[in-house]
């Protein structure tokens, strides 16, 4: 895995990022971040009382049509930083009482983040590291992080690969994400929560898309195979940020009935280790403003 012929993620672009070539994700050869701050809108065992020390990385290897963080995933807003600066940001978040370091869509930077985490740990970083990802990860790249990541927080977006092709421009989302999930579970083992805060394990997120309950039920049924080892976070916060002519169903919000149907289905499958959302979660105000770089 190197940046001279980038094969960090399953897209395998083979571009030379060290010579300024850009692959699908458009990530440069340095770590690029849009923002870091104490974030309180994650699952309670991640945000806790003080907040999660969240670092939002610019650029994304998936770039879904309905992305809520479009400014950073596709417009690539952000600032390049060195590995030393990355390590210092982790330590600054810890000093500000973050419960963990939450790396949001870190995939294009895995080798650089690995160096940064090793450095930060040498300098005294002790809080858990959360790897927060679209789920479209290469197993070999995840293996390279083995021992450095305490908590994996992957999405599992689609069961039907045709949806991955329509909305995320990939043909093999299910198979790739399934193998990645199994590697994550292998690395961390079962979820451990102490004093209401997660210490290790895997929480899988699934965002219900409007008019797609059937696919979501298939995702939840698939995830139920791992129900003794993982937590599942079933989300209804879909927000139609950009209107699309091609897939008009994405211009809606998720109806209460649709979400209830999915939650009832999860209960029927015996899923008990789960997070669900209540109230008005589909508001743009929950989405950070990336137009101005912010630290803490
Ligand atoms: S990390 Fe980016 S450049 Fe590298 S293979 Fe993935 S999409 Fe392509």
XYZ file of C-alpha atoms and ligand atoms in Angstrom:
304
model
C 0.000 0.000 0.000
C 1.630 3.224 -1.089
C 0.815 6.591 -2.587
C 3.053 6.107 -5.665
C 0.439 3.818 -7.168
C -2.526 4.271 -4.880
C -4.332 1.065 -4.019
C -5.410 2.023 -0.507
C -9.094 1.409 -1.129
C -11.045 -0.998 -3.344
C -11.173 1.546 -6.189
C -7.502 0.726 -6.918
C -6.922 3.902 -8.930
C -3.137 3.266 -9.203
C -2.447 7.004 -9.522
C 0.812 8.490 -8.275
C -0.400 10.846 -5.551
C 3.205 11.791 -4.776
C 3.430 13.310 -8.267
C 0.174 15.234 -7.930
C -2.035 12.732 -9.731
C -5.562 12.469 -8.350
C -7.688 9.339 -8.143
C -11.434 8.981 -7.660
C -11.295 10.454 -4.146
C -9.171 13.471 -5.254
C -7.069 13.170 -2.083
C -3.561 14.669 -2.181
C -0.432 13.006 -0.796
C -0.763 14.802 2.549
C -3.454 14.493 5.200
C -6.228 16.971 4.352
C -8.819 17.859 6.980
C -11.846 20.140 6.970
C -12.387 20.566 10.666
C -11.739 19.152 14.111
C -13.887 19.707 17.150
C -15.692 18.173 20.096
C -18.760 16.645 18.489
C -21.915 15.768 20.432
C -24.118 14.243 17.742
C -22.743 10.713 17.616
C -24.220 7.696 19.426
C -24.298 8.378 23.225
C -21.504 5.908 24.007
C -19.263 7.805 21.565
C -20.213 11.418 22.315
C -20.574 10.966 26.072
C -20.842 14.132 28.136
C -17.793 15.966 26.806
C -18.062 15.107 23.118
C -16.141 12.993 20.653
C -12.841 14.409 19.391
C -13.868 14.425 15.776
C -11.497 14.996 12.869
C -13.301 15.373 9.526
C -11.083 14.386 6.596
C -11.567 16.000 3.209
C -12.198 13.864 0.096
C -13.972 10.497 0.076
C -13.590 7.260 -1.842
C -17.364 6.753 -2.088
C -18.972 10.161 -2.736
C -22.618 9.060 -2.468
C -25.185 11.168 -4.317
C -26.984 11.914 -1.052
C -23.899 12.678 1.064
C -24.653 14.968 4.005
C -21.061 16.167 4.141
C -20.952 17.009 0.438
C -18.702 20.042 0.960
C -15.872 17.866 2.176
C -16.563 14.555 0.439
C -16.985 15.947 -3.055
C -16.059 19.646 -3.013
C -12.959 18.620 -1.043
C -12.910 21.717 1.158
C -10.064 21.511 3.676
C -6.506 22.203 4.645
C -3.411 20.038 4.215
C -1.524 19.220 7.408
C 1.633 17.313 8.275
C 1.752 14.034 10.174
C 3.159 15.936 13.187
C 0.267 18.422 13.069
C -2.195 15.534 12.915
C -0.619 13.980 16.030
C -0.772 17.359 17.809
C -4.482 17.752 16.936
C -5.190 14.350 18.525
C -3.373 15.456 21.674
C -5.184 18.821 21.691
C -8.557 17.035 21.520
C -7.507 14.744 24.365
C -6.394 17.776 26.412
C -9.859 19.281 25.832
C -11.414 16.193 27.423
C -12.618 14.413 24.283
C -13.721 10.881 25.129
C -12.102 9.511 21.987
C -10.501 10.463 18.669
C -13.101 10.048 15.943
C -11.569 9.808 12.448
C -14.353 10.597 9.962
C -13.820 9.113 6.464
C -10.093 8.596 6.935
C -9.724 5.926 4.209
C -7.645 7.792 1.579
C -5.027 8.650 4.215
C -4.547 5.280 5.973
C -0.706 5.078 5.722
C -0.307 8.712 6.849
C -2.815 8.354 9.689
C -1.029 5.215 10.841
C 2.221 7.187 11.215
C 0.350 10.025 12.930
C -1.363 7.738 15.430
C 1.891 5.970 16.309
C 3.501 9.376 16.902
C 0.558 10.668 18.947
C 0.568 7.531 21.105
C 4.321 7.972 21.701
C 3.546 11.518 22.849
C 0.839 10.385 25.305
C -2.414 9.795 23.391
C -4.426 7.341 25.477
C -8.118 7.739 24.605
C -9.773 5.208 22.243
C -9.426 5.690 18.488
C -12.656 5.451 16.491
C -12.439 4.711 12.756
C -15.618 6.163 11.230
C -16.051 4.985 7.642
C -18.390 4.442 4.702
C -17.569 0.747 5.040
C -16.056 0.559 1.537
C -12.639 -0.552 2.722
C -9.959 -2.939 1.579
C -9.178 -5.729 4.072
C -5.375 -5.457 3.510
C -5.483 -1.742 4.357
C -7.501 -2.394 7.504
C -5.006 -5.077 8.525
C -2.344 -2.386 8.417
C -4.214 -0.572 11.202
C -4.546 -3.680 13.381
C -3.768 -2.771 16.998
C -4.149 0.986 16.477
C -7.944 1.216 16.194
C -10.162 0.508 19.203
C -13.591 1.115 17.715
C -14.791 0.694 14.155
C -17.859 2.694 13.156
C -18.650 1.604 9.585
C -21.749 2.307 7.576
C -23.470 -0.598 5.916
C -25.383 1.235 3.213
C -26.871 -1.266 0.788
C -27.745 -4.925 0.452
C -28.610 -4.687 -3.229
C -25.514 -3.811 -5.262
C -27.711 -2.036 -7.814
C -28.258 0.703 -5.228
C -24.508 1.024 -4.718
C -24.131 1.442 -8.455
C -26.899 4.054 -8.664
C -26.025 6.154 -5.644
C -22.317 5.528 -4.988
C -20.917 4.603 -8.380
C -19.659 1.163 -7.331
C -20.685 -2.308 -8.403
C -19.576 -4.432 -5.455
C -20.505 -2.546 -2.285
C -22.037 -5.532 -0.509
C -19.213 -8.061 -0.922
C -16.449 -5.541 -0.194
C -18.180 -4.081 2.861
C -19.043 -7.521 4.229
C -15.388 -8.629 4.102
C -14.315 -5.299 5.646
C -16.859 -5.683 8.451
C -15.624 -9.169 9.274
C -12.035 -7.897 9.478
C -13.148 -5.075 11.808
C -14.914 -7.556 14.095
C -11.852 -9.830 14.031
C -9.630 -6.938 15.141
C -11.716 -5.535 17.986
C -13.792 -8.462 19.228
C -17.059 -7.833 21.071
C -18.186 -4.361 22.111
C -16.951 -3.223 25.531
C -18.710 -0.259 27.171
C -17.449 1.162 30.474
C -19.084 4.036 32.338
C -21.439 4.454 29.350
C -18.501 5.002 26.941
C -17.356 2.574 24.275
C -13.824 1.243 24.768
C -13.632 -1.212 21.880
C -15.775 -3.018 19.339
C -17.816 -2.368 16.226
C -20.947 -0.252 15.816
C -22.473 -0.561 12.356
C -24.571 2.322 11.109
C -27.372 1.959 8.631
C -29.106 5.034 7.236
C -32.628 4.361 6.011
C -33.148 6.061 2.648
C -36.608 7.348 1.690
C -38.686 4.669 -0.112
C -36.051 1.979 0.479
C -37.378 0.021 3.454
C -37.068 -3.308 1.629
C -33.337 -2.945 1.056
C -32.886 -1.708 4.632
C -34.676 -4.783 5.960
C -32.261 -6.949 3.980
C -29.313 -5.032 5.459
C -30.642 -5.452 9.003
C -31.332 -9.150 8.411
C -27.768 -9.597 7.173
C -26.341 -7.661 10.157
C -28.418 -9.741 12.585
C -25.941 -12.596 11.936
C -23.420 -10.615 13.997
C -25.877 -9.410 16.630
C -24.007 -10.985 19.561
C -20.781 -9.189 18.670
C -21.746 -5.760 17.339
C -24.095 -2.871 18.006
C -26.305 -1.633 15.200
C -27.256 2.012 14.824
C -30.405 2.413 12.728
C -30.643 5.990 11.509
C -33.528 8.049 10.146
C -31.673 11.336 9.780
C -31.556 11.322 5.991
C -31.586 14.923 4.777
C -32.176 15.751 1.095
C -29.357 18.276 0.791
C -29.243 18.486 -2.999
C -32.256 17.863 -5.181
C -31.762 15.251 -7.871
C -33.836 14.921 -11.045
C -32.653 11.391 -11.739
C -33.624 9.742 -8.437
C -36.615 11.724 -7.241
C -37.172 9.459 -4.214
C -34.007 10.941 -2.689
C -35.674 14.359 -2.558
C -37.926 13.230 0.298
C -37.308 12.756 3.982
C -37.883 9.388 5.667
C -41.490 8.983 6.798
C -42.159 7.984 10.399
C -44.016 4.866 9.193
C -41.039 3.715 7.162
C -38.704 4.032 10.115
C -41.141 2.336 12.515
C -41.504 -0.576 10.090
C -37.738 -1.035 10.038
C -37.349 -0.805 13.811
C -40.148 -3.337 14.345
C -38.458 -5.653 11.883
C -35.155 -5.378 13.793
C -36.990 -6.189 17.047
C -38.610 -9.229 15.427
C -35.138 -10.462 14.486
C -34.136 -10.315 18.148
C -31.739 -7.392 17.781
C -31.312 -5.765 21.184
C -27.889 -4.108 20.958
C -29.014 -1.174 18.885
C -29.312 2.593 18.755
C -32.375 4.228 17.262
C -33.162 7.879 16.634
C -36.116 9.840 17.915
C -37.449 13.307 17.197
C -36.312 15.684 14.460
C -32.999 14.274 13.327
C -33.228 15.289 9.670
C -32.178 18.886 10.045
C -29.367 20.605 8.189
C -28.396 22.277 11.451
C -26.967 18.920 12.596
C -24.490 19.071 9.726
C -21.281 20.951 10.605
C -20.401 24.039 8.574
C -17.268 23.162 6.643
C -16.871 26.509 4.943
C -14.681 27.782 7.699
C -11.869 25.625 9.051
C -12.279 25.185 12.751
C -10.167 23.660 15.470
C -11.977 22.874 18.777
S -7.701 6.107 -1.829
Fe -8.405 7.452 -3.487
S -6.763 7.404 -5.043
Fe -6.441 5.676 -3.638
S -7.435 3.934 -4.593
Fe -8.947 4.864 -3.207
S -10.110 6.347 -4.432
Fe -8.266 5.811 -5.558
